[in-house]
Amino acid sequence: MTEIYLDNSATTKPYQAVIDLTGRIQSESFGNPSSMHGKGIEAEKLIATARRKVAAVFEGHEKEIYFTSGGTEANNLAIKGAAYRSRRRGNHLVTSTIEHPSVLSCFQFLEQEGFTVSYLEVDRQGLVRQEQLEDIIGSETVLVSIMHVNNEIGSIQHLEELGRIIKNKCPEALYHVDAVQSFGRLPLKPVAWKADMVTASAHKIHGPRGAGCLWVKKGTLLQPLLHGGGQEYGLRSGTENTAAIAGFGLAAEICSTGLTEKAAELVDLKQAFYRKLLEAGPSFAVNGPNPRESAPHIINLSFPGLKAEMLLHALEEKGVYVSAGSACHSKHPDPSHVLEAIATNKESLDSALRFSFSGFNTVEEVETAAGITAEVTAELRKYFS
Ligand SMILES: Cc1ncc(COP(=O)(O)O)c(C=O)c1O
């Protein structure tokens, strides 16, 4: 059976060049980057190269990159690091209701620590309500965290407008963007957004699992969460994962070379999938933004009358891999907080699947997957009607 992997928002297949590089580093360049001998210097150079490559994707400086174990850690560092560091100035934090759990859980934790958190609502397209942001920010606000691309429905926030509002209302408030789903897939403009911190993760861009980073604008002060040897300019102690970091650098370089063309190819894949599904005619609804306006690699669809989990496994039996909601939620029976936030009705909520694409997919493959989806939904509907 041919496998068609359409769960690229959860994680991606690593590039062969990344697998080769990380394998070679594990076996040959295993020195501790902090060691003063040649083996250490070799590892240190590999990390420096990766730092330059990752910084280029942010159009930033290499000293603005702090490597972490992934997106979750970078989000924790940004949010808790900013909140603790700025506590003397104020205790008000702002985020949106559709953030990834690695962001929302930090804010829930900080509420228990005595911070006040405002959760911004979104419209049916998953876009933050700008008037609400304007009303909520005050002189006590120390941090606003808003994601770039939503991992479940692919909505793309208007970060530049949001940044203007934040900095107009409270210039000292730090602005963090979780760009895990857009890094290496869409152009990133932290300076134009007026962002102070941006998160990225390697395994979403065909890099290895176990590496990510926080881009931190020069001069931004954060409280470290890990204390120890003072690696990563004192902000993130712990011996660096040289192989994963170097693999991240290489994946970032490959993804960002010809980014516009690569994004256009993803749009073509999504449109081919959507068109074929429309032609095949199973009744379905798009959740969130119009597919032409959402991120190139994500589409979230509901198949009313069916249960998402059943559909997911029926597709899996035919070799098609997708997610029910986001991967991080898929083992939780709770409905998706993102679909709830965009006011999805109960039937659509229970039957929502996320299809997400990558450059490893072909038009032929996604059309086959759309045909299989149509067949499977028709069979299940017959069975359950
Ligand atoms: C938007 C978003 N933020 C953060 C994360 C967490 O990243 P990581 O898996 O590298 O910890 C994810 C992963 O799905 C994500 O989609």
mmCIF file of C-alpha atoms and ligand atoms in Angstrom:
data_model
loop_
_atom_site.group_PDB
_atom_site.id
_atom_site.type_symbol
_atom_site.label_atom_id
_atom_site.label_comp_id
_atom_site.label_asym_id
_atom_site.label_seq_id
_atom_site.Cartn_x
_atom_site.Cartn_y
_atom_site.Cartn_z
ATOM 1 C CA MET A 1 0.000 0.000 0.000
ATOM 2 C CA THR A 2 1.333 3.442 -0.885
ATOM 3 C CA GLU A 3 1.521 5.770 2.091
ATOM 4 C CA ILE A 4 0.381 9.389 1.663
ATOM 5 C CA TYR A 5 1.545 11.518 4.576
ATOM 6 C CA LEU A 6 -0.677 14.590 4.987
ATOM 7 C CA ASP A 7 0.130 15.427 8.605
ATOM 8 C CA ASN A 8 2.949 17.886 7.982
ATOM 9 C CA SER A 9 1.750 20.402 10.572
ATOM 10 C CA ALA A 10 2.343 17.757 13.226
ATOM 11 C CA THR A 11 5.813 16.936 11.978
ATOM 12 C CA THR A 12 7.677 16.537 8.702
ATOM 13 C CA LYS A 13 9.882 13.927 7.103
ATOM 14 C CA PRO A 14 13.516 15.070 7.476
ATOM 15 C CA TYR A 15 15.475 15.963 4.353
ATOM 16 C CA GLN A 16 17.966 13.236 3.398
ATOM 17 C CA ALA A 17 20.767 15.810 3.619
ATOM 18 C CA VAL A 18 19.697 16.544 7.225
ATOM 19 C CA ILE A 19 19.704 12.834 8.114
ATOM 20 C CA ASP A 20 23.172 12.443 6.589
ATOM 21 C CA LEU A 21 24.546 15.517 8.374
ATOM 22 C CA THR A 22 23.117 14.696 11.804
ATOM 23 C CA GLY A 23 24.294 11.072 11.561
ATOM 24 C CA ARG A 24 27.803 12.199 10.646
ATOM 25 C CA ILE A 25 27.907 14.692 13.515
ATOM 26 C CA GLN A 26 26.687 12.092 16.041
ATOM 27 C CA SER A 27 29.442 9.692 15.064
ATOM 28 C CA GLU A 28 32.313 12.084 14.320
ATOM 29 C CA SER A 29 31.759 15.594 15.714
ATOM 30 C CA PHE A 30 30.601 14.608 19.174
ATOM 31 C CA GLY A 31 32.758 17.067 21.131
ATOM 32 C CA ASN A 32 31.227 19.340 23.739
ATOM 33 C CA PRO A 33 31.010 22.814 22.129
ATOM 34 C CA SER A 34 32.231 24.309 25.435
ATOM 35 C CA SER A 35 35.450 22.208 25.408
ATOM 36 C CA MET A 36 38.620 24.076 24.532
ATOM 37 C CA HIS A 37 40.244 21.348 22.414
ATOM 38 C CA GLY A 38 39.807 20.712 18.697
ATOM 39 C CA LYS A 39 36.797 18.408 19.069
ATOM 40 C CA GLY A 40 34.954 21.097 21.033
ATOM 41 C CA ILE A 41 35.901 23.821 18.581
ATOM 42 C CA GLU A 42 34.644 21.664 15.691
ATOM 43 C CA ALA A 43 31.233 21.331 17.412
ATOM 44 C CA GLU A 44 31.201 25.039 18.269
ATOM 45 C CA LYS A 45 31.794 25.889 14.597
ATOM 46 C CA LEU A 46 28.898 23.668 13.516
ATOM 47 C CA ILE A 47 26.607 25.549 15.909
ATOM 48 C CA ALA A 48 27.904 28.927 14.715
ATOM 49 C CA THR A 49 27.138 27.953 11.097
ATOM 50 C CA ALA A 50 23.618 26.859 12.076
ATOM 51 C CA ARG A 51 23.093 30.119 13.986
ATOM 52 C CA ARG A 52 23.950 32.123 10.860
ATOM 53 C CA LYS A 53 21.620 30.060 8.674
ATOM 54 C CA VAL A 54 18.691 30.276 11.099
ATOM 55 C CA ALA A 55 19.260 34.011 11.674
ATOM 56 C CA ALA A 56 19.051 34.587 7.912
ATOM 57 C CA VAL A 57 15.467 33.241 7.868
ATOM 58 C CA PHE A 58 14.532 35.894 10.470
ATOM 59 C CA GLU A 59 16.468 38.500 8.457
ATOM 60 C CA GLY A 60 18.257 38.940 11.768
ATOM 61 C CA HIS A 61 21.678 38.799 13.374
ATOM 62 C CA GLU A 62 23.212 35.518 14.574
ATOM 63 C CA LYS A 63 23.513 36.882 18.133
ATOM 64 C CA GLU A 64 19.708 37.136 18.208
ATOM 65 C CA ILE A 65 19.282 33.339 17.952
ATOM 66 C CA TYR A 66 18.977 31.260 21.121
ATOM 67 C CA PHE A 67 18.768 27.528 20.436
ATOM 68 C CA THR A 68 16.336 25.443 22.483
ATOM 69 C CA SER A 69 15.023 21.871 22.402
ATOM 70 C CA GLY A 70 12.075 22.924 20.210
ATOM 71 C CA GLY A 71 9.095 25.227 19.858
ATOM 72 C CA THR A 72 7.578 24.356 23.229
ATOM 73 C CA GLU A 73 10.728 25.328 25.122
ATOM 74 C CA ALA A 74 11.190 28.508 23.086
ATOM 75 C CA ASN A 75 7.582 29.546 23.830
ATOM 76 C CA ASN A 76 8.118 28.855 27.550
ATOM 77 C CA LEU A 77 11.337 30.876 27.536
ATOM 78 C CA ALA A 78 9.724 33.817 25.745
ATOM 79 C CA ILE A 79 6.568 33.966 27.836
ATOM 80 C CA LYS A 80 7.782 33.091 31.324
ATOM 81 C CA GLY A 81 11.158 34.745 30.695
ATOM 82 C CA ALA A 82 9.477 38.034 29.726
ATOM 83 C CA ALA A 83 6.819 37.898 32.444
ATOM 84 C CA TYR A 84 9.287 37.225 35.284
ATOM 85 C CA ARG A 85 11.807 39.780 34.001
ATOM 86 C CA SER A 86 9.207 42.558 33.653
ATOM 87 C CA ARG A 87 7.195 41.777 36.775
ATOM 88 C CA ARG A 88 8.268 44.919 38.588
ATOM 89 C CA ARG A 89 6.865 47.063 35.775
ATOM 90 C CA GLY A 90 3.452 45.404 35.527
ATOM 91 C CA ASN A 91 1.560 42.136 35.737
ATOM 92 C CA HIS A 92 -0.776 42.213 32.744
ATOM 93 C CA LEU A 93 -0.285 39.680 29.929
ATOM 94 C CA VAL A 94 -2.193 39.276 26.666
ATOM 95 C CA THR A 95 -2.610 36.318 24.315
ATOM 96 C CA SER A 96 -5.272 34.880 22.005
ATOM 97 C CA THR A 97 -7.734 32.030 22.530
ATOM 98 C CA ILE A 98 -6.363 30.006 19.579
ATOM 99 C CA GLU A 99 -2.717 29.698 20.601
ATOM 100 C CA HIS A 100 -0.869 26.392 20.699
ATOM 101 C CA PRO A 101 -1.040 24.569 24.075
ATOM 102 C CA SER A 102 2.657 25.354 24.654
ATOM 103 C CA VAL A 103 1.645 29.034 24.798
ATOM 104 C CA LEU A 104 -1.758 28.770 26.502
ATOM 105 C CA SER A 105 -0.412 26.517 29.268
ATOM 106 C CA CYS A 106 2.318 29.067 30.083
ATOM 107 C CA PHE A 107 -0.308 31.778 30.515
ATOM 108 C CA GLN A 108 -2.497 29.507 32.640
ATOM 109 C CA PHE A 109 0.556 28.784 34.811
ATOM 110 C CA LEU A 110 1.376 32.507 35.096
ATOM 111 C CA GLU A 111 -2.211 33.224 36.198
ATOM 112 C CA GLN A 112 -1.555 30.913 39.153
ATOM 113 C CA GLU A 113 1.612 32.949 39.816
ATOM 114 C CA GLY A 114 -0.473 36.110 40.213
ATOM 115 C CA PHE A 115 -0.387 37.595 36.692
ATOM 116 C CA THR A 116 -3.580 38.822 35.037
ATOM 117 C CA VAL A 117 -4.091 37.413 31.547
ATOM 118 C CA SER A 118 -6.441 38.754 28.857
ATOM 119 C CA TYR A 119 -7.408 36.241 26.150
ATOM 120 C CA LEU A 120 -8.220 37.891 22.813
ATOM 121 C CA GLU A 121 -11.163 36.504 20.873
ATOM 122 C CA VAL A 122 -10.962 35.710 17.167
ATOM 123 C CA ASP A 123 -13.478 36.013 14.333
ATOM 124 C CA ARG A 124 -14.739 33.079 12.236
ATOM 125 C CA GLN A 125 -11.582 33.250 10.103
ATOM 126 C CA GLY A 126 -9.444 32.845 13.228
ATOM 127 C CA LEU A 127 -8.223 36.449 13.177
ATOM 128 C CA VAL A 128 -7.637 38.428 16.362
ATOM 129 C CA ARG A 129 -10.077 41.322 16.883
ATOM 130 C CA GLN A 130 -7.865 44.389 16.611
ATOM 131 C CA GLU A 131 -10.302 46.708 18.454
ATOM 132 C CA GLN A 132 -10.243 44.325 21.415
ATOM 133 C CA LEU A 133 -6.421 44.367 21.441
ATOM 134 C CA GLU A 134 -6.472 48.166 21.377
ATOM 135 C CA ASP A 135 -8.943 48.304 24.299
ATOM 136 C CA ILE A 136 -7.124 45.724 26.414
ATOM 137 C CA ILE A 137 -3.537 47.003 26.327
ATOM 138 C CA GLY A 138 -2.633 49.400 29.103
ATOM 139 C CA SER A 139 0.392 50.746 30.927
ATOM 140 C CA GLU A 140 0.531 47.573 33.081
ATOM 141 C CA THR A 141 0.858 45.296 30.018
ATOM 142 C CA VAL A 142 4.264 43.620 29.911
ATOM 143 C CA LEU A 143 3.782 40.979 27.208
ATOM 144 C CA VAL A 144 1.560 40.208 24.222
ATOM 145 C CA SER A 145 1.951 36.777 22.573
ATOM 146 C CA ILE A 146 0.163 36.076 19.282
ATOM 147 C CA MET A 147 0.888 33.284 16.819
ATOM 148 C CA HIS A 148 1.641 33.862 13.127
ATOM 149 C CA VAL A 149 -0.023 30.828 11.486
ATOM 150 C CA ASN A 150 -2.531 28.768 13.428
ATOM 151 C CA ASN A 151 -1.564 25.091 13.453
ATOM 152 C CA GLU A 152 -5.138 23.772 13.185
ATOM 153 C CA ILE A 153 -6.900 26.025 10.680
ATOM 154 C CA GLY A 154 -4.008 27.892 9.009
ATOM 155 C CA SER A 155 -5.237 31.437 9.694
ATOM 156 C CA ILE A 156 -2.494 34.038 9.200
ATOM 157 C CA GLN A 157 -2.571 36.949 11.660
ATOM 158 C CA HIS A 158 -1.960 40.510 10.482
ATOM 159 C CA LEU A 159 1.110 40.822 12.664
ATOM 160 C CA GLU A 160 2.228 44.185 11.407
ATOM 161 C CA GLU A 161 -1.084 45.865 12.332
ATOM 162 C CA LEU A 162 -1.093 44.097 15.702
ATOM 163 C CA GLY A 163 2.485 45.213 16.374
ATOM 164 C CA ARG A 164 1.573 48.816 15.561
ATOM 165 C CA ILE A 165 -1.326 48.724 18.035
ATOM 166 C CA ILE A 166 0.780 47.119 20.786
ATOM 167 C CA LYS A 167 3.701 49.529 20.479
ATOM 168 C CA ASN A 168 1.453 52.603 20.109
ATOM 169 C CA LYS A 169 -0.498 51.757 23.224
ATOM 170 C CA CYS A 170 2.434 50.549 25.357
ATOM 171 C CA PRO A 171 5.919 50.835 23.819
ATOM 172 C CA GLU A 172 7.524 48.878 26.696
ATOM 173 C CA ALA A 173 5.249 45.837 26.279
ATOM 174 C CA LEU A 174 7.140 42.920 24.716
ATOM 175 C CA TYR A 175 5.611 41.318 21.624
ATOM 176 C CA HIS A 176 6.158 37.584 21.094
ATOM 177 C CA VAL A 177 5.163 35.675 17.960
ATOM 178 C CA ASP A 178 4.927 31.886 17.789
ATOM 179 C CA ALA A 179 6.032 31.303 14.192
ATOM 180 C CA VAL A 180 6.451 27.522 14.442
ATOM 181 C CA GLN A 181 4.033 26.936 11.550
ATOM 182 C CA SER A 182 5.316 29.729 9.311
ATOM 183 C CA PHE A 183 9.110 29.580 9.776
ATOM 184 C CA GLY A 184 10.577 28.288 6.506
ATOM 185 C CA ARG A 185 7.155 28.342 4.849
ATOM 186 C CA LEU A 186 6.295 32.060 4.681
ATOM 187 C CA PRO A 187 8.548 35.145 4.814
ATOM 188 C CA LEU A 188 9.195 36.274 8.406
ATOM 189 C CA LYS A 189 9.478 40.005 9.104
ATOM 190 C CA PRO A 190 10.097 40.442 12.856
ATOM 191 C CA VAL A 191 11.319 44.022 12.383
ATOM 192 C CA ALA A 192 8.277 45.094 10.336
ATOM 193 C CA TRP A 193 6.000 43.341 12.850
ATOM 194 C CA LYS A 194 7.782 45.267 15.658
ATOM 195 C CA ALA A 195 8.236 41.884 17.369
ATOM 196 C CA ASP A 196 10.687 41.371 20.227
ATOM 197 C CA MET A 197 10.721 37.558 20.194
ATOM 198 C CA VAL A 198 9.821 34.912 17.604
ATOM 199 C CA THR A 199 9.682 31.112 18.057
ATOM 200 C CA ALA A 200 10.649 28.445 15.493
ATOM 201 C CA SER A 201 11.011 24.657 15.534
ATOM 202 C CA ALA A 202 13.211 22.358 13.393
ATOM 203 C CA HIS A 203 10.976 19.330 12.981
ATOM 204 C CA LYS A 204 8.241 21.317 11.207
ATOM 205 C CA ILE A 205 10.624 22.166 8.362
ATOM 206 C CA HIS A 206 12.150 18.756 7.574
ATOM 207 C CA GLY A 207 14.777 19.199 10.285
ATOM 208 C CA PRO A 208 15.395 16.902 13.249
ATOM 209 C CA ARG A 209 13.184 16.687 16.350
ATOM 210 C CA GLY A 210 14.850 18.157 19.428
ATOM 211 C CA ALA A 211 15.890 21.581 18.144
ATOM 212 C CA GLY A 212 14.203 24.953 17.896
ATOM 213 C CA CYS A 213 15.019 28.526 18.696
ATOM 214 C CA LEU A 214 13.870 31.830 20.015
ATOM 215 C CA TRP A 215 14.818 34.902 17.991
ATOM 216 C CA VAL A 216 15.242 37.725 20.521
ATOM 217 C CA LYS A 217 15.642 41.311 19.368
ATOM 218 C CA LYS A 218 18.947 42.802 20.514
ATOM 219 C CA GLY A 219 18.547 44.521 23.895
ATOM 220 C CA THR A 220 15.465 42.524 25.000
ATOM 221 C CA LEU A 221 15.896 41.252 28.545
ATOM 222 C CA LEU A 222 14.531 37.854 29.611
ATOM 223 C CA GLN A 223 14.778 35.832 32.795
ATOM 224 C CA PRO A 224 16.490 32.468 32.008
ATOM 225 C CA LEU A 225 14.434 29.398 32.923
ATOM 226 C CA LEU A 226 17.372 26.975 33.059
ATOM 227 C CA HIS A 227 20.404 27.754 35.187
ATOM 228 C CA GLY A 228 23.731 26.020 34.733
ATOM 229 C CA GLY A 229 26.742 26.383 32.472
ATOM 230 C CA GLY A 230 25.579 29.621 30.859
ATOM 231 C CA GLN A 231 25.348 28.320 27.282
ATOM 232 C CA GLU A 232 23.423 30.318 24.639
ATOM 233 C CA TYR A 233 24.732 33.656 25.927
ATOM 234 C CA GLY A 234 23.562 32.756 29.438
ATOM 235 C CA LEU A 235 19.895 32.463 28.456
ATOM 236 C CA ARG A 236 19.630 28.696 28.025
ATOM 237 C CA SER A 237 22.042 26.560 29.991
ATOM 238 C CA GLY A 238 22.685 22.946 29.021
ATOM 239 C CA THR A 239 25.128 21.242 26.639
ATOM 240 C CA GLU A 240 23.964 22.007 23.116
ATOM 241 C CA ASN A 241 22.483 19.264 20.902
ATOM 242 C CA THR A 242 25.033 19.903 18.157
ATOM 243 C CA ALA A 243 23.663 17.400 15.617
ATOM 244 C CA ALA A 244 20.056 18.602 15.934
ATOM 245 C CA ILE A 245 21.086 22.273 15.850
ATOM 246 C CA ALA A 246 23.251 21.751 12.746
ATOM 247 C CA GLY A 247 20.385 19.805 11.130
ATOM 248 C CA PHE A 248 18.046 22.695 11.984
ATOM 249 C CA GLY A 249 20.448 25.128 10.289
ATOM 250 C CA LEU A 250 20.638 23.012 7.156
ATOM 251 C CA ALA A 251 16.841 22.506 6.992
ATOM 252 C CA ALA A 252 16.331 26.262 7.475
ATOM 253 C CA GLU A 253 18.703 26.976 4.618
ATOM 254 C CA ILE A 254 17.038 24.453 2.270
ATOM 255 C CA CYS A 255 13.486 25.628 3.138
ATOM 256 C CA SER A 256 14.250 29.283 2.716
ATOM 257 C CA THR A 257 16.037 28.903 -0.625
ATOM 258 C CA GLY A 258 13.369 29.698 -3.214
ATOM 259 C CA LEU A 259 10.806 30.221 -0.434
ATOM 260 C CA THR A 260 8.286 31.998 -2.700
ATOM 261 C CA GLU A 261 8.341 29.183 -5.269
ATOM 262 C CA LYS A 262 8.119 26.539 -2.539
ATOM 263 C CA ALA A 263 5.128 28.322 -0.942
ATOM 264 C CA ALA A 264 3.436 28.533 -4.364
ATOM 265 C CA GLU A 265 3.942 24.771 -4.817
ATOM 266 C CA LEU A 266 2.272 24.143 -1.451
ATOM 267 C CA VAL A 267 -0.665 26.341 -2.482
ATOM 268 C CA ASP A 268 -0.964 24.284 -5.696
ATOM 269 C CA LEU A 269 -1.004 21.053 -3.684
ATOM 270 C CA LYS A 270 -3.704 22.374 -1.369
ATOM 271 C CA GLN A 271 -5.805 23.664 -4.251
ATOM 272 C CA ALA A 272 -5.416 20.372 -6.177
ATOM 273 C CA PHE A 273 -6.567 18.458 -3.099
ATOM 274 C CA TYR A 274 -9.505 20.812 -2.495
ATOM 275 C CA ARG A 275 -10.614 20.856 -6.158
ATOM 276 C CA LYS A 276 -10.532 17.070 -6.391
ATOM 277 C CA LEU A 277 -12.541 16.744 -3.188
ATOM 278 C CA LEU A 278 -15.121 19.240 -4.482
ATOM 279 C CA GLU A 279 -15.376 17.302 -7.757
ATOM 280 C CA ALA A 280 -15.796 14.009 -5.910
ATOM 281 C CA GLY A 281 -18.595 15.696 -4.006
ATOM 282 C CA PRO A 282 -18.587 14.367 -0.431
ATOM 283 C CA SER A 283 -20.401 16.895 1.689
ATOM 284 C CA PHE A 284 -17.846 18.775 3.715
ATOM 285 C CA ALA A 285 -17.252 22.250 5.111
ATOM 286 C CA VAL A 286 -14.054 24.275 5.416
ATOM 287 C CA ASN A 287 -13.251 25.377 8.963
ATOM 288 C CA GLY A 288 -11.605 28.768 9.324
ATOM 289 C CA PRO A 289 -10.327 30.901 6.476
ATOM 290 C CA ASN A 290 -11.044 30.402 2.805
ATOM 291 C CA PRO A 291 -8.347 27.997 1.491
ATOM 292 C CA ARG A 292 -7.005 30.789 -0.724
ATOM 293 C CA GLU A 293 -6.371 33.002 2.321
ATOM 294 C CA SER A 294 -4.975 30.477 4.787
ATOM 295 C CA ALA A 295 -1.400 29.216 5.178
ATOM 296 C CA PRO A 296 -0.198 27.369 2.079
ATOM 297 C CA HIS A 297 0.115 24.001 3.811
ATOM 298 C CA ILE A 298 -3.031 23.660 5.984
ATOM 299 C CA ILE A 299 -6.696 22.946 5.343
ATOM 300 C CA ASN A 300 -9.197 21.955 8.028
ATOM 301 C CA LEU A 301 -12.399 20.232 6.877
ATOM 302 C CA SER A 302 -15.473 18.826 8.602
ATOM 303 C CA PHE A 303 -17.501 15.888 7.323
ATOM 304 C CA PRO A 304 -20.820 16.312 9.162
ATOM 305 C CA GLY A 305 -22.456 13.111 10.365
ATOM 306 C CA LEU A 306 -19.123 11.308 10.792
ATOM 307 C CA LYS A 307 -16.745 11.133 13.753
ATOM 308 C CA ALA A 308 -13.239 12.484 13.106
ATOM 309 C CA GLU A 309 -11.459 9.636 14.866
ATOM 310 C CA MET A 310 -13.299 6.988 12.887
ATOM 311 C CA LEU A 311 -12.595 8.813 9.643
ATOM 312 C CA LEU A 312 -8.917 9.251 10.546
ATOM 313 C CA HIS A 313 -8.502 5.495 11.103
ATOM 314 C CA ALA A 314 -10.490 4.609 7.966
ATOM 315 C CA LEU A 315 -8.135 6.855 5.968
ATOM 316 C CA GLU A 316 -5.131 5.339 7.717
ATOM 317 C CA GLU A 317 -6.264 1.860 6.609
ATOM 318 C CA LYS A 318 -5.973 3.128 3.037
ATOM 319 C CA GLY A 319 -2.529 4.634 3.683
ATOM 320 C CA VAL A 320 -3.548 8.298 4.163
ATOM 321 C CA TYR A 321 -2.255 9.955 7.348
ATOM 322 C CA VAL A 322 -4.021 13.055 8.691
ATOM 323 C CA SER A 323 -4.847 14.644 12.070
ATOM 324 C CA ALA A 324 -8.045 15.141 13.979
ATOM 325 C CA GLY A 325 -7.627 18.728 15.170
ATOM 326 C CA SER A 326 -3.988 19.298 16.100
ATOM 327 C CA ALA A 327 -1.584 16.441 16.792
ATOM 328 C CA CYS A 328 -1.015 17.710 20.305
ATOM 329 C CA HIS A 329 -4.739 17.326 20.973
ATOM 330 C CA SER A 330 -5.393 14.163 19.086
ATOM 331 C CA LYS A 331 -5.064 11.884 22.104
ATOM 332 C CA HIS A 332 -7.355 14.128 24.166
ATOM 333 C CA PRO A 333 -11.078 13.524 23.888
ATOM 334 C CA ASP A 334 -11.748 17.281 24.357
ATOM 335 C CA PRO A 335 -13.008 19.236 21.346
ATOM 336 C CA SER A 336 -10.482 21.543 19.681
ATOM 337 C CA HIS A 337 -10.248 24.918 21.473
ATOM 338 C CA VAL A 338 -9.421 26.527 18.112
ATOM 339 C CA LEU A 339 -12.554 25.241 16.373
ATOM 340 C CA GLU A 340 -14.604 26.247 19.428
ATOM 341 C CA ALA A 341 -13.083 29.746 19.294
ATOM 342 C CA ILE A 342 -14.188 30.230 15.674
ATOM 343 C CA ALA A 343 -17.719 29.163 16.658
ATOM 344 C CA THR A 344 -17.770 25.862 14.779
ATOM 345 C CA ASN A 345 -21.055 24.000 15.300
ATOM 346 C CA LYS A 346 -21.056 20.748 17.287
ATOM 347 C CA GLU A 347 -21.440 18.447 14.264
ATOM 348 C CA SER A 348 -18.528 20.088 12.461
ATOM 349 C CA LEU A 349 -16.460 20.093 15.646
ATOM 350 C CA ASP A 350 -16.819 16.325 16.024
ATOM 351 C CA SER A 351 -15.967 15.576 12.411
ATOM 352 C CA ALA A 352 -13.020 17.888 11.729
ATOM 353 C CA LEU A 353 -9.831 16.668 10.101
ATOM 354 C CA ARG A 354 -6.685 18.635 9.338
ATOM 355 C CA PHE A 355 -4.865 17.862 6.088
ATOM 356 C CA SER A 356 -1.396 19.406 5.900
ATOM 357 C CA PHE A 357 1.034 19.281 3.013
ATOM 358 C CA SER A 358 4.766 19.475 2.367
ATOM 359 C CA GLY A 359 7.175 19.666 -0.543
ATOM 360 C CA PHE A 360 7.522 15.867 -0.352
ATOM 361 C CA ASN A 361 3.890 15.506 -1.532
ATOM 362 C CA THR A 362 2.983 15.496 -5.224
ATOM 363 C CA VAL A 363 -0.167 16.704 -6.999
ATOM 364 C CA GLU A 364 -0.899 13.106 -8.010
ATOM 365 C CA GLU A 365 -0.608 11.978 -4.386
ATOM 366 C CA VAL A 366 -2.909 14.651 -2.965
ATOM 367 C CA GLU A 367 -5.488 14.000 -5.702
ATOM 368 C CA THR A 368 -5.378 10.299 -4.838
ATOM 369 C CA ALA A 369 -5.833 11.214 -1.154
ATOM 370 C CA ALA A 370 -8.849 13.404 -2.030
ATOM 371 C CA GLY A 371 -10.376 10.506 -4.011
ATOM 372 C CA ILE A 372 -9.786 8.140 -1.067
ATOM 373 C CA THR A 373 -11.334 10.669 1.342
ATOM 374 C CA ALA A 374 -14.431 10.895 -0.880
ATOM 375 C CA GLU A 375 -14.723 7.081 -1.078
ATOM 376 C CA VAL A 376 -14.194 6.559 2.649
ATOM 377 C CA THR A 377 -16.705 9.236 3.668
ATOM 378 C CA ALA A 378 -19.297 7.823 1.245
ATOM 379 C CA GLU A 379 -18.784 4.263 2.611
ATOM 380 C CA LEU A 380 -19.024 5.400 6.234
ATOM 381 C CA ARG A 381 -22.101 7.489 5.534
ATOM 382 C CA LYS A 382 -23.813 4.493 3.924
ATOM 383 C CA TYR A 383 -22.942 2.371 6.922
ATOM 384 C CA PHE A 384 -24.117 4.879 9.502
ATOM 385 C CA SER A 385 -27.222 6.193 7.732
HETATM 386 C C1 LIG B 1 2.034 26.716 16.515
HETATM 387 C C2 LIG B 1 2.885 25.760 17.289
HETATM 388 N N1 LIG B 1 3.600 26.230 18.323
HETATM 389 C C3 LIG B 1 4.402 25.429 19.043
HETATM 390 C C4 LIG B 1 4.513 24.086 18.750
HETATM 391 C C5 LIG B 1 5.419 23.227 19.594
HETATM 392 O O1 LIG B 1 6.621 22.959 18.896
HETATM 393 P P1 LIG B 1 7.522 21.689 19.276
HETATM 394 O O2 LIG B 1 6.788 20.477 18.786
HETATM 395 O O3 LIG B 1 8.812 21.913 18.542
HETATM 396 O O4 LIG B 1 7.709 21.691 20.743
HETATM 397 C C6 LIG B 1 3.769 23.548 17.689
HETATM 398 C C7 LIG B 1 3.808 22.095 17.387
HETATM 399 O O5 LIG B 1 2.855 21.539 16.870
HETATM 400 C C8 LIG B 1 2.954 24.420 16.921
HETATM 401 O O6 LIG B 1 2.240 23.978 15.881
#
